XYZ file of C-alpha atoms in Angstrom:
154
model
C -102.602 103.366 -18.465
C -99.700 102.563 -20.692
C -98.958 99.378 -22.701
C -95.816 98.511 -23.582
C -96.109 97.024 -26.629
C -92.689 94.778 -26.762
C -93.640 93.182 -23.357
C -97.145 92.338 -24.944
C -97.509 88.256 -25.079
C -98.581 87.495 -28.611
C -102.324 86.494 -28.247
C -103.159 89.630 -25.932
C -103.277 90.313 -22.583
C -105.923 91.716 -19.776
C -105.486 94.368 -18.018
C -107.125 95.409 -14.641
C -106.752 98.207 -13.013
C -107.674 102.093 -11.650
C -106.736 105.424 -13.111
C -107.364 108.331 -10.458
C -110.372 110.560 -10.168
C -108.353 113.446 -10.702
C -107.652 112.323 -14.234
C -110.810 113.654 -15.068
C -110.137 117.164 -14.752
C -113.087 118.143 -13.770
C -113.523 121.696 -12.777
C -116.924 122.214 -11.407
C -117.659 120.139 -8.292
C -120.823 121.688 -7.177
C -122.165 120.197 -10.763
C -120.030 116.601 -11.055
C -117.349 115.075 -9.273
C -115.762 111.709 -9.263
C -116.321 109.812 -5.432
C -113.453 107.375 -6.317
C -111.195 105.978 -8.583
C -111.974 105.288 -12.577
C -111.976 101.222 -12.850
C -110.835 99.723 -15.810
C -110.851 96.069 -17.762
C -109.347 96.258 -20.770
C -107.971 93.192 -23.448
C -105.234 94.641 -25.915
C -104.081 92.749 -29.082
C -101.628 92.930 -31.669
C -103.621 92.753 -34.757
C -101.028 93.580 -37.556
C -99.613 97.036 -37.264
C -102.558 97.726 -34.964
C -103.121 97.846 -31.404
C -106.723 96.362 -30.297
C -107.870 97.588 -26.848
C -111.776 96.803 -26.224
C -112.870 96.228 -22.426
C -115.107 98.788 -19.891
C -114.721 101.332 -17.239
C -117.136 102.248 -14.050
C -116.784 105.224 -11.993
C -118.696 106.508 -9.160
C -120.127 109.900 -9.540
C -121.674 112.905 -7.622
C -124.456 114.881 -9.870
C -126.343 117.625 -9.579
C -130.515 116.699 -9.846
C -131.490 118.663 -12.873
C -134.608 119.019 -11.592
C -134.051 119.381 -7.898
C -130.657 121.029 -7.713
C -129.603 118.226 -5.064
C -126.064 116.136 -5.168
C -126.277 112.586 -5.438
C -124.403 109.241 -6.335
C -124.615 107.432 -9.291
C -122.546 104.685 -11.031
C -121.582 104.915 -14.542
C -120.159 102.086 -16.553
C -119.077 101.750 -20.163
C -119.051 98.110 -21.502
C -118.029 99.231 -25.104
C -115.197 100.868 -25.189
C -112.740 99.828 -27.623
C -110.147 101.487 -29.205
C -107.567 101.198 -32.108
C -103.959 102.515 -32.627
C -102.120 102.319 -35.388
C -97.975 101.199 -34.720
C -96.757 101.464 -38.247
C -94.309 104.525 -36.827
C -92.534 102.242 -34.523
C -93.998 103.117 -31.103
C -93.258 101.047 -28.069
C -95.437 102.446 -25.669
C -99.487 103.417 -26.493
C -100.432 105.314 -23.768
C -104.545 105.132 -22.922
C -104.943 107.723 -20.416
C -106.342 110.432 -22.395
C -108.557 107.911 -24.788
C -110.556 107.245 -20.649
C -110.910 110.681 -19.665
C -112.473 111.151 -23.212
C -114.928 107.644 -22.832
C -115.937 108.495 -19.377
C -116.338 112.042 -20.224
C -118.874 111.845 -23.595
C -120.646 109.152 -20.956
C -121.792 111.788 -18.453
C -125.565 112.107 -18.035
C -126.424 115.090 -19.849
C -129.798 115.941 -17.777
C -129.156 113.766 -14.513
C -131.922 113.419 -11.851
C -131.560 111.799 -8.887
C -135.294 109.116 -9.167
C -138.007 109.235 -12.012
C -140.366 110.612 -10.061
C -138.231 113.327 -8.961
C -140.797 116.914 -8.145
C -138.487 119.561 -8.451
C -138.269 123.091 -7.325
C -141.145 124.998 -7.286
C -140.700 127.738 -10.135
C -142.194 130.379 -7.650
C -140.412 129.935 -4.370
C -137.673 127.634 -5.666
C -138.604 125.495 -2.897
C -137.734 121.579 -2.880
C -140.681 119.817 -3.516
C -140.163 116.904 -3.104
C -139.228 117.367 0.753
C -142.766 118.922 0.890
C -145.404 121.195 -0.612
C -144.674 124.897 -0.524
C -147.660 127.374 0.187
C -147.076 129.282 -3.298
C -150.343 129.621 -5.319
C -151.037 127.848 -8.616
C -150.011 130.420 -11.490
C -153.274 132.142 -12.600
C -154.063 131.285 -16.081
C -153.621 133.582 -18.437
C -157.246 135.366 -19.232
C -156.354 136.407 -22.595
C -157.564 133.059 -24.176
C -160.245 133.288 -21.231
C -162.593 134.108 -24.848
C -162.141 130.807 -26.221
C -164.041 128.802 -23.413
C -167.302 129.761 -24.372
C -166.053 128.696 -27.917
C -168.515 125.778 -28.717
C -167.706 122.796 -31.509
C -170.396 120.255 -33.031
């Protein structure tokens, strides 16, 4: 998205639209991928020799759950986008493409979970516990500590 400074109204302007998902340059489609364009709603205004752009972004993403390793869809909404650009160098066009990409990437979930009660995978056989229980036996307790079981405290 580019803003042409000479065409910008003195009171500022609203910019609403979408950028293609390819803008994100996500190289791990098995872990995360965009499911549509990145939507933006910005207000740009000149203040002295600065351009101030504030607004919101949203994107529909498919991400891999950190517990069960299944892909799920989620919407990422960013309501606090804010950038200032120094225009004292005489720029006539400001390109927000890199700023949009950066903001979305910084807001990606670090440990996405498909649902709060996701059971994850069995640590022994790898079965998805959300789809049913597995036949694995509970792991035996460490017997090196069993001598403390008889310890009586007052």
